[in-house]
Coordinates of C-alpha atoms in Angstrom, one line a residue:
X318 CA 0.0 0.0 0.0
X319 CA 1.5 3.4 -1.0
X320 CA 1.9 6.1 1.5
X321 CA -0.3 9.2 1.3
X322 CA 1.9 12.2 0.4
X323 CA 0.2 14.1 3.3
X324 CA 1.5 11.4 5.7
X325 CA 5.1 11.9 4.4
X326 CA 4.7 15.7 5.0
X327 CA 3.5 15.0 8.5
X328 CA 6.6 12.8 9.2
X329 CA 8.8 15.6 7.9
X330 CA 7.2 18.2 10.2
X331 CA 7.4 15.8 13.1
X332 CA 11.2 16.0 13.2
X333 CA 12.6 13.1 11.2
X334 CA 15.7 15.2 10.4
X335 CA 14.3 16.9 7.3
X336 CA 12.8 20.4 7.0
X337 CA 9.4 21.3 5.7
X338 CA 11.1 23.0 2.7
X339 CA 13.3 19.9 1.8
X340 CA 12.4 17.4 -0.9
X341 CA 9.9 14.8 0.1
X342 CA 12.2 12.0 -1.0
X343 CA 14.0 11.2 2.3
X344 CA 16.6 9.2 0.3
X345 CA 17.8 12.4 -1.5
X346 CA 20.5 14.6 0.0
X347 CA 19.4 17.8 1.7
X348 CA 20.7 21.0 0.1
X349 CA 22.9 23.7 1.7
X350 CA 20.1 26.2 0.8
X351 CA 17.9 24.5 3.5
X352 CA 18.2 26.0 7.0
X353 CA 18.0 22.4 8.4
X354 CA 21.2 21.5 6.5
X355 CA 23.3 23.6 9.0
X356 CA 22.8 22.0 12.4
X357 CA 25.7 23.1 14.5
X358 CA 24.4 24.5 17.8
X359 CA 27.4 26.8 18.0
X360 CA 26.3 29.1 15.3
X361 CA 24.4 32.2 16.5
X362 CA 24.6 36.0 16.6
X363 CA 26.5 36.1 19.8
X364 CA 29.3 33.7 18.7
X365 CA 29.6 35.4 15.3
X366 CA 29.7 38.9 16.9
X367 CA 32.6 38.1 19.2
X368 CA 34.7 36.9 16.3
X369 CA 33.6 39.8 14.2
X370 CA 34.7 42.4 16.8
X371 CA 38.1 40.7 17.2
X372 CA 38.5 40.9 13.4
X373 CA 37.3 44.5 13.4
X374 CA 40.2 45.6 15.6
X375 CA 42.8 43.1 14.2
X376 CA 42.2 43.8 10.5
X377 CA 42.2 47.5 11.1
X378 CA 45.7 47.2 12.7
X379 CA 46.8 45.0 9.7
X380 CA 45.6 47.5 7.2
X381 CA 47.3 50.5 8.9
X382 CA 50.6 48.6 9.4
X383 CA 50.4 47.4 5.8
X384 CA 50.1 51.0 4.6
X385 CA 53.0 52.0 6.8
X386 CA 55.1 49.2 5.3
X387 CA 54.3 50.5 1.8
X388 CA 55.2 54.1 2.9
X389 CA 58.6 52.8 4.3
X390 CA 59.7 51.9 0.7
X391 CA 59.4 55.6 -0.3
X392 CA 57.5 54.7 -3.5
X393 CA 57.1 58.3 -4.6
X394 CA 60.8 59.0 -4.3
X395 CA 62.0 57.0 -7.2
X396 CA 60.5 54.6 -9.8
X397 CA 62.9 51.8 -8.6
X398 CA 61.3 51.9 -5.1
X399 CA 57.7 51.9 -6.5
X400 CA 56.2 48.5 -7.3
X401 CA 52.7 49.9 -7.9
X402 CA 53.4 52.9 -10.3
X403 CA 49.7 53.1 -11.3
X404 CA 48.4 53.5 -7.8
X405 CA 47.0 57.0 -8.4
X406 CA 45.0 58.4 -5.5
X407 CA 45.8 55.3 -3.4
X408 CA 49.1 56.9 -2.6
X409 CA 47.5 60.0 -1.1
X410 CA 48.9 59.3 2.4
X411 CA 52.6 58.7 1.5
X412 CA 55.1 60.6 3.6
X413 CA 58.9 60.8 4.1
X414 CA 59.7 57.7 6.2
X415 CA 61.5 58.7 9.4
X416 CA 64.7 57.3 10.8
X417 CA 63.6 57.5 14.4
X418 CA 63.1 55.3 16.3
X419 CA 65.6 53.1 14.6
X420 CA 63.4 50.0 15.3
X421 CA 60.3 51.5 13.7
X422 CA 60.1 49.2 10.6
X423 CA 61.0 46.2 12.8
X424 CA 58.0 47.0 15.0
X425 CA 55.4 47.9 12.3
X426 CA 56.2 45.0 10.0
X427 CA 56.6 42.5 12.9
X428 CA 53.2 43.4 14.1
X429 CA 51.7 43.2 10.6
X430 CA 53.0 39.7 9.9
X431 CA 52.7 38.2 13.4
X432 CA 49.2 39.5 13.9
X433 CA 48.1 38.4 10.4
X434 CA 49.2 34.8 11.1
X435 CA 47.6 34.8 14.6
X436 CA 44.3 36.0 13.2
X437 CA 43.9 33.0 10.8
X438 CA 41.9 30.8 13.3
X439 CA 39.6 33.8 14.0
X440 CA 39.0 34.4 10.3
X441 CA 38.3 30.8 9.6
X442 CA 36.0 30.5 12.6
X443 CA 34.2 33.6 11.5
X444 CA 33.7 32.4 7.9
X445 CA 32.5 29.0 9.3
X446 CA 30.0 30.7 11.5
X447 CA 28.3 32.7 8.7
X448 CA 28.5 30.1 5.9
X449 CA 24.7 29.5 5.9
X450 CA 24.2 33.0 4.7
X451 CA 26.2 32.3 1.6
X452 CA 23.5 29.8 0.5
X453 CA 20.4 31.9 1.4
X454 CA 17.7 31.9 -1.2
X455 CA 16.7 33.9 -3.1
X456 CA 20.1 35.3 -3.9
X457 CA 18.7 38.8 -4.0
X458 CA 15.4 40.0 -2.5
X459 CA 16.0 43.6 -3.6
X460 CA 18.6 45.9 -5.1
X461 CA 19.9 46.8 -1.7
X462 CA 20.1 43.1 -0.7
X463 CA 21.9 42.3 -4.0
X464 CA 24.5 45.0 -3.2
X465 CA 25.0 43.6 0.3
X466 CA 25.6 40.1 -1.1
X467 CA 28.1 41.5 -3.6
X468 CA 29.9 43.3 -0.8
X469 CA 30.0 40.0 1.2
X470 CA 31.6 38.2 -1.8
X471 CA 34.3 40.9 -2.0
X472 CA 34.7 40.7 1.8
X473 CA 35.1 36.9 1.9
X474 CA 37.2 36.7 -1.3
X475 CA 39.4 39.6 -0.3
X476 CA 40.0 38.2 3.1
X477 CA 41.1 34.9 1.8
X478 CA 43.2 36.4 -0.9
X479 CA 45.1 38.8 1.4
X480 CA 45.7 36.2 4.1
X481 CA 46.8 33.5 1.6
X482 CA 49.2 35.8 -0.4
X483 CA 50.6 37.2 2.9
X484 CA 51.4 33.7 4.3
X485 CA 52.9 32.6 1.0
X486 CA 55.1 35.7 1.0
X487 CA 56.3 35.0 4.5
X488 CA 57.3 31.5 3.3
X489 CA 58.8 32.9 0.1
X490 CA 56.5 30.7 -2.0
X491 CA 55.5 33.0 -4.9
X492 CA 53.1 30.6 -6.7
X493 CA 50.7 33.4 -7.6
X494 CA 51.0 35.2 -10.9
X495 CA 52.5 38.7 -10.9
X496 CA 54.2 40.8 -8.3
X497 CA 53.4 40.2 -4.7
X498 CA 53.6 43.9 -4.0
X499 CA 51.0 44.8 -6.7
X500 CA 48.6 42.0 -5.8
X501 CA 48.7 42.5 -2.1
X502 CA 48.5 46.3 -2.3
X503 CA 45.5 46.5 -4.6
X504 CA 43.8 43.5 -2.9
X505 CA 44.2 45.2 0.5
X506 CA 42.3 48.3 -0.7
X507 CA 39.5 46.2 -2.3
X508 CA 39.2 44.0 0.8
X509 CA 39.3 46.9 3.3
X510 CA 36.7 48.9 1.4
X511 CA 34.3 46.0 1.6
X512 CA 35.3 45.3 5.3
X513 CA 34.7 49.0 6.2
X514 CA 31.3 49.0 4.6
X515 CA 30.4 45.7 6.4
X516 CA 31.7 47.0 9.7
X517 CA 29.6 50.2 9.5
X518 CA 26.5 48.2 8.8
X519 CA 27.1 45.4 11.3
X520 CA 29.0 46.7 14.3
X521 CA 26.0 48.2 16.1
X522 CA 24.2 44.8 15.7
X523 CA 27.3 42.9 16.8
X524 CA 27.5 44.9 20.0
X525 CA 23.9 44.2 20.8
X526 CA 24.3 40.5 19.9
X527 CA 27.1 40.1 22.6
X528 CA 24.3 40.0 25.1
X529 CA 22.9 36.8 23.5
X530 CA 26.1 34.8 23.9
X531 CA 24.9 33.1 27.2
X532 CA 21.3 33.0 26.2
X533 CA 19.9 29.4 25.6
X534 CA 17.9 29.1 23.5
X535 CA 19.3 32.0 21.6
X536 CA 16.9 34.5 20.1
X537 CA 15.7 33.7 16.6
X538 CA 18.3 34.4 13.9
X539 CA 19.1 33.1 10.4
X540 CA 22.3 31.7 11.9
X541 CA 20.5 29.7 14.6
X542 CA 19.6 26.2 13.3
X543 CA 15.8 25.3 13.6
X544 CA 16.9 21.8 14.6
X545 CA 20.3 22.0 16.1
X546 CA 22.3 18.8 16.8
X547 CA 23.4 17.8 20.2
X548 CA 26.2 20.1 21.4
X549 CA 29.7 18.5 22.0
X550 CA 31.2 21.8 23.2
X551 CA 29.8 25.1 24.5
X552 CA 30.1 28.4 22.6
X553 CA 32.5 29.6 25.3
X554 CA 34.6 26.4 24.8
X555 CA 34.6 27.0 21.1
X556 CA 35.9 30.6 21.6
X557 CA 38.6 29.3 23.9
X558 CA 39.6 26.8 21.2
X559 CA 39.8 29.5 18.5
X560 CA 41.8 31.8 20.9
X561 CA 44.1 29.0 21.8
X562 CA 44.9 28.4 18.1
X563 CA 45.7 32.0 17.7
X564 CA 47.9 32.0 20.7
X565 CA 49.7 29.0 19.4
X566 CA 50.3 30.6 16.0
X567 CA 51.5 33.8 17.8
X568 CA 54.0 31.9 19.9
X569 CA 55.4 30.0 16.9
X570 CA 55.8 33.2 14.8
X571 CA 56.7 36.2 17.1
X572 CA 60.2 34.9 17.6
X573 CA 61.2 35.9 14.1
X574 CA 60.6 39.6 15.0
X575 CA 62.1 39.5 18.6
X576 CA 65.2 37.7 17.4
X577 CA 67.9 36.3 19.7
X578 CA 67.2 32.9 21.4
X579 CA 63.4 33.3 20.8
X580 CA 64.0 33.0 17.0
X581 CA 64.2 29.3 17.5
X582 CA 60.6 29.3 18.5
X583 CA 59.5 30.8 15.2
X584 CA 58.6 27.4 13.7
X585 CA 56.1 28.7 11.2
X586 CA 58.1 31.7 10.1
X587 CA 61.8 30.7 10.0
X588 CA 62.9 32.8 7.1
X589 CA 66.1 34.7 7.1
X590 CA 68.9 32.2 6.8
X591 CA 71.6 32.1 9.5
X592 CA 75.0 31.8 7.8
X593 CA 77.0 30.0 10.5
X594 CA 78.2 31.5 13.8
X595 CA 80.4 34.4 14.8
X596 CA 80.1 38.1 14.1
X597 CA 78.4 37.5 10.7
X598 CA 76.2 34.7 12.0
X599 CA 72.8 36.4 11.8
X600 CA 69.9 36.3 9.4
X601 CA 70.0 37.0 5.7
X602 CA 67.5 36.8 3.0
X603 CA 69.7 36.5 -0.1
X604 CA 73.1 34.9 -0.3
X605 CA 75.9 36.2 -2.5
X606 CA 75.7 33.0 -4.6
X607 CA 71.9 33.5 -5.1
X608 CA 72.5 37.1 -6.2
X609 CA 75.2 36.0 -8.6
X610 CA 78.0 37.8 -6.8
X611 CA 81.4 36.1 -7.6
X612 CA 84.7 36.2 -5.8
X613 CA 86.0 38.4 -8.7
X614 CA 83.2 40.9 -8.1
X615 CA 84.2 41.2 -4.5
X616 CA 88.0 41.3 -4.9
X617 CA 89.3 44.1 -2.8
X618 CA 92.0 45.0 -5.2
X619 CA 89.7 45.4 -8.1
X620 CA 86.5 46.6 -6.5
X621 CA 85.7 50.3 -6.4
X622 CA 82.6 52.2 -5.2
X623 CA 81.8 55.0 -7.6
X624 CA 80.4 58.1 -5.8
X625 CA 78.9 60.9 -8.0
X626 CA 77.6 64.3 -6.9
X627 CA 77.6 68.0 -7.6
X628 CA 81.3 68.4 -8.1
X629 CA 82.0 65.2 -10.0
X630 CA 82.9 61.6 -9.4
X631 CA 85.3 59.8 -7.1
X632 CA 86.2 56.1 -7.1
X633 CA 87.1 54.6 -3.7
X634 CA 88.7 51.2 -3.0
X635 CA 87.9 49.4 0.3
X636 CA 91.3 50.3 1.6
X637 CA 90.7 54.0 0.8
X638 CA 87.3 53.8 2.6
X639 CA 88.9 52.4 5.7
X640 CA 91.2 55.4 5.8
X641 CA 88.2 57.8 6.0
X642 CA 86.6 58.6 9.4
X643 CA 84.7 55.6 10.5
X644 CA 81.6 55.5 12.7
X645 CA 79.6 52.8 14.5
X646 CA 75.8 52.3 14.6
X647 CA 73.7 49.7 16.4
X648 CA 70.9 48.9 14.0
X649 CA 68.7 45.9 13.1
X650 CA 67.8 44.5 9.7
X651 CA 64.0 44.1 9.3
X652 CA 62.4 42.4 6.2
X653 CA 58.9 42.6 4.7
X654 CA 58.5 38.9 5.5
X655 CA 58.3 39.9 9.2
X656 CA 61.7 38.6 10.4
X657 CA 64.3 40.9 11.8
X658 CA 67.6 40.7 13.6
X659 CA 68.6 42.1 16.9
X660 CA 70.7 45.3 16.8
X661 CA 74.1 44.6 15.2
X662 CA 77.1 46.8 15.5
X663 CA 78.0 48.2 12.1
X664 CA 81.1 50.3 11.3
X665 CA 81.8 52.3 8.2
X666 CA 81.7 55.7 6.5
X667 CA 78.7 57.9 7.1
X668 CA 76.6 58.6 4.0
X669 CA 76.6 62.3 4.7
X670 CA 80.4 62.3 4.6
X671 CA 80.4 60.5 1.2
X672 CA 77.9 63.2 0.0
X673 CA 80.3 65.9 1.3
X674 CA 83.1 64.3 -0.8
X675 CA 81.2 65.2 -4.0
X676 CA 80.1 68.7 -3.2
X677 CA 77.1 68.3 -0.8
X678 CA 78.7 69.5 2.4
X679 CA 75.9 71.4 4.1
X680 CA 72.6 69.8 2.9
X681 CA 72.9 66.1 2.0
X682 CA 70.5 65.2 -0.8
X683 CA 68.8 62.0 -1.9
X684 CA 71.0 59.1 -3.1
X685 CA 70.5 56.5 -5.7
X686 CA 72.3 53.2 -4.8
X687 CA 73.3 50.5 -7.3
X688 CA 74.5 47.0 -6.4
X689 CA 76.8 44.6 -8.1
X690 CA 73.8 42.3 -8.2
X691 CA 72.8 42.1 -11.9
X692 CA 69.2 40.7 -11.6
X693 CA 66.3 40.8 -9.2
X694 CA 64.2 43.3 -7.3
X695 CA 65.8 46.1 -5.4
X696 CA 69.3 45.7 -6.9
X697 CA 68.9 49.5 -7.2
X698 CA 67.2 51.6 -4.5
X699 CA 66.8 55.2 -3.5
X700 CA 67.1 56.8 -0.1
X701 CA 65.6 60.1 1.0
X702 CA 67.7 63.1 2.1
X703 CA 66.7 62.6 5.8
X704 CA 68.0 59.1 5.6
X705 CA 71.3 60.2 4.1
X706 CA 71.7 63.0 6.7
X707 CA 71.2 60.7 9.7
X708 CA 74.6 60.2 11.4
X709 CA 73.8 56.5 11.9
X710 CA 73.4 55.9 8.1
X711 CA 76.5 54.2 6.9
X712 CA 78.3 52.6 4.0
X713 CA 79.2 49.7 6.3
X714 CA 82.5 47.8 6.0
X715 CA 82.4 45.9 9.2
X716 CA 79.8 44.3 11.5
X717 CA 80.3 43.2 15.1
X718 CA 84.0 43.9 14.9
X719 CA 84.7 41.9 11.8
X720 CA 84.7 42.6 8.0
X721 CA 81.4 41.9 6.3
X722 CA 81.0 38.4 5.0
X723 CA 80.1 37.9 1.3
X724 CA 76.5 37.1 2.3
X725 CA 76.2 40.3 4.3
X726 CA 77.4 42.5 1.5
X727 CA 81.2 42.5 1.3
X728 CA 83.0 44.7 0.2
X729 CA 80.4 47.3 1.4
X730 CA 76.7 47.7 2.1
X731 CA 74.2 50.3 3.1
X732 CA 72.7 50.3 6.6
X733 CA 70.0 52.9 7.5
X734 CA 67.9 53.2 10.7
X735 CA 64.3 52.1 10.4
X736 CA 64.5 51.3 6.7
X737 CA 63.2 48.0 5.2
X738 CA 65.9 45.5 4.6
X739 CA 65.8 45.7 0.8
X740 CA 66.7 49.4 1.0
X741 CA 69.9 48.4 2.9
X742 CA 71.6 47.6 -0.4
X743 CA 74.4 44.9 -0.3
X744 CA 77.5 44.7 -2.6
X745 CA 77.3 48.4 -3.4
X746 CA 78.8 49.5 -6.7
X747 CA 77.7 53.0 -7.3
X748 CA 76.1 55.9 -5.3
X749 CA 74.7 59.0 -7.0
X750 CA 73.8 61.9 -4.8
X751 CA 71.3 64.5 -5.9
X752 CA 67.6 65.3 -6.0
X753 CA 65.6 62.4 -7.4

């Protein structure tokens, strides 16, 4: 005897695991568009709001420190420093990057990378908590609703894109097409615009929803399952789990910025090779062999640094540089990947003194620096006048009491306080002083 279709509908409504809106055929799979498909009892406005408010603060800090990192490259000083020449109005905020405090870039970029990695569990939990909304039907109930859904797609897609490319950059895995600088920069603006719009619309609601976190059952919401499964963990326990994951990632990343013995704890961000022990035994990002620097290139008898300025050109050997007044500076090296060294003791000729040799005695100008390196990004770089004028800015010949090793830029390298590592050019071949 065949069942009456009305009896099947009664069984569905009685709670056999299917929703009234699901297909009557119990053998067929339920669809993600059905509210009953998402049965986790953890989802709800309070849980989502806690994660959202953490991301509101964290992503804002990430965006600001990312903009500061871009400014530190001095992209409007010279085309060789600018990896996004078509940025237009997006470079409205750029300013002359300071040299004080000397650990400024180490701090801002360390915060950017470490916080970005630590927020990954929060981001994933947030996306998991709102995934039912991605399958809500109809896709657009009105023009305003359609615009909101589009902004959500930009928000989710932008978040995943920025975090994925950022992590790949930390690991030096450039599997994405094009320049990391260009992709990450423009992606950040698209993502943050969508994020800001979402925050303006949702933050007041999120603050109200925090009061529902302990409420059981939670007030009706499209994130609350109509037939939740039996809970295996409380919402508070889930938040502790997400927070614990973030703390674990923080603990296994932050050592790359703090340096010293704590660097050994940076299991997820170990970049910056350590070339042995001794005075030159601290991190590098690019070896002499990788840069194509040969022993002949570095030969002290043949090598000369060419210095050009207002009154002409001088060529100086390493022996001649050593005869000039030498000064010492305690400065770190900090890279865009987030790693940095502790302060190292550098000794060499001040950049301002080299500028004076070629006619810039009173007011040191910008300088354009070229490396022996023949290929790759930042083999040429420009420094602003304030960086040249700082007495701690050196054409370094020694580090920690010993001559520079080949991997640290022998015969001579630039070292400037608060500058990104790539602007501290190694294997210097030519320096041209003048307004750029």
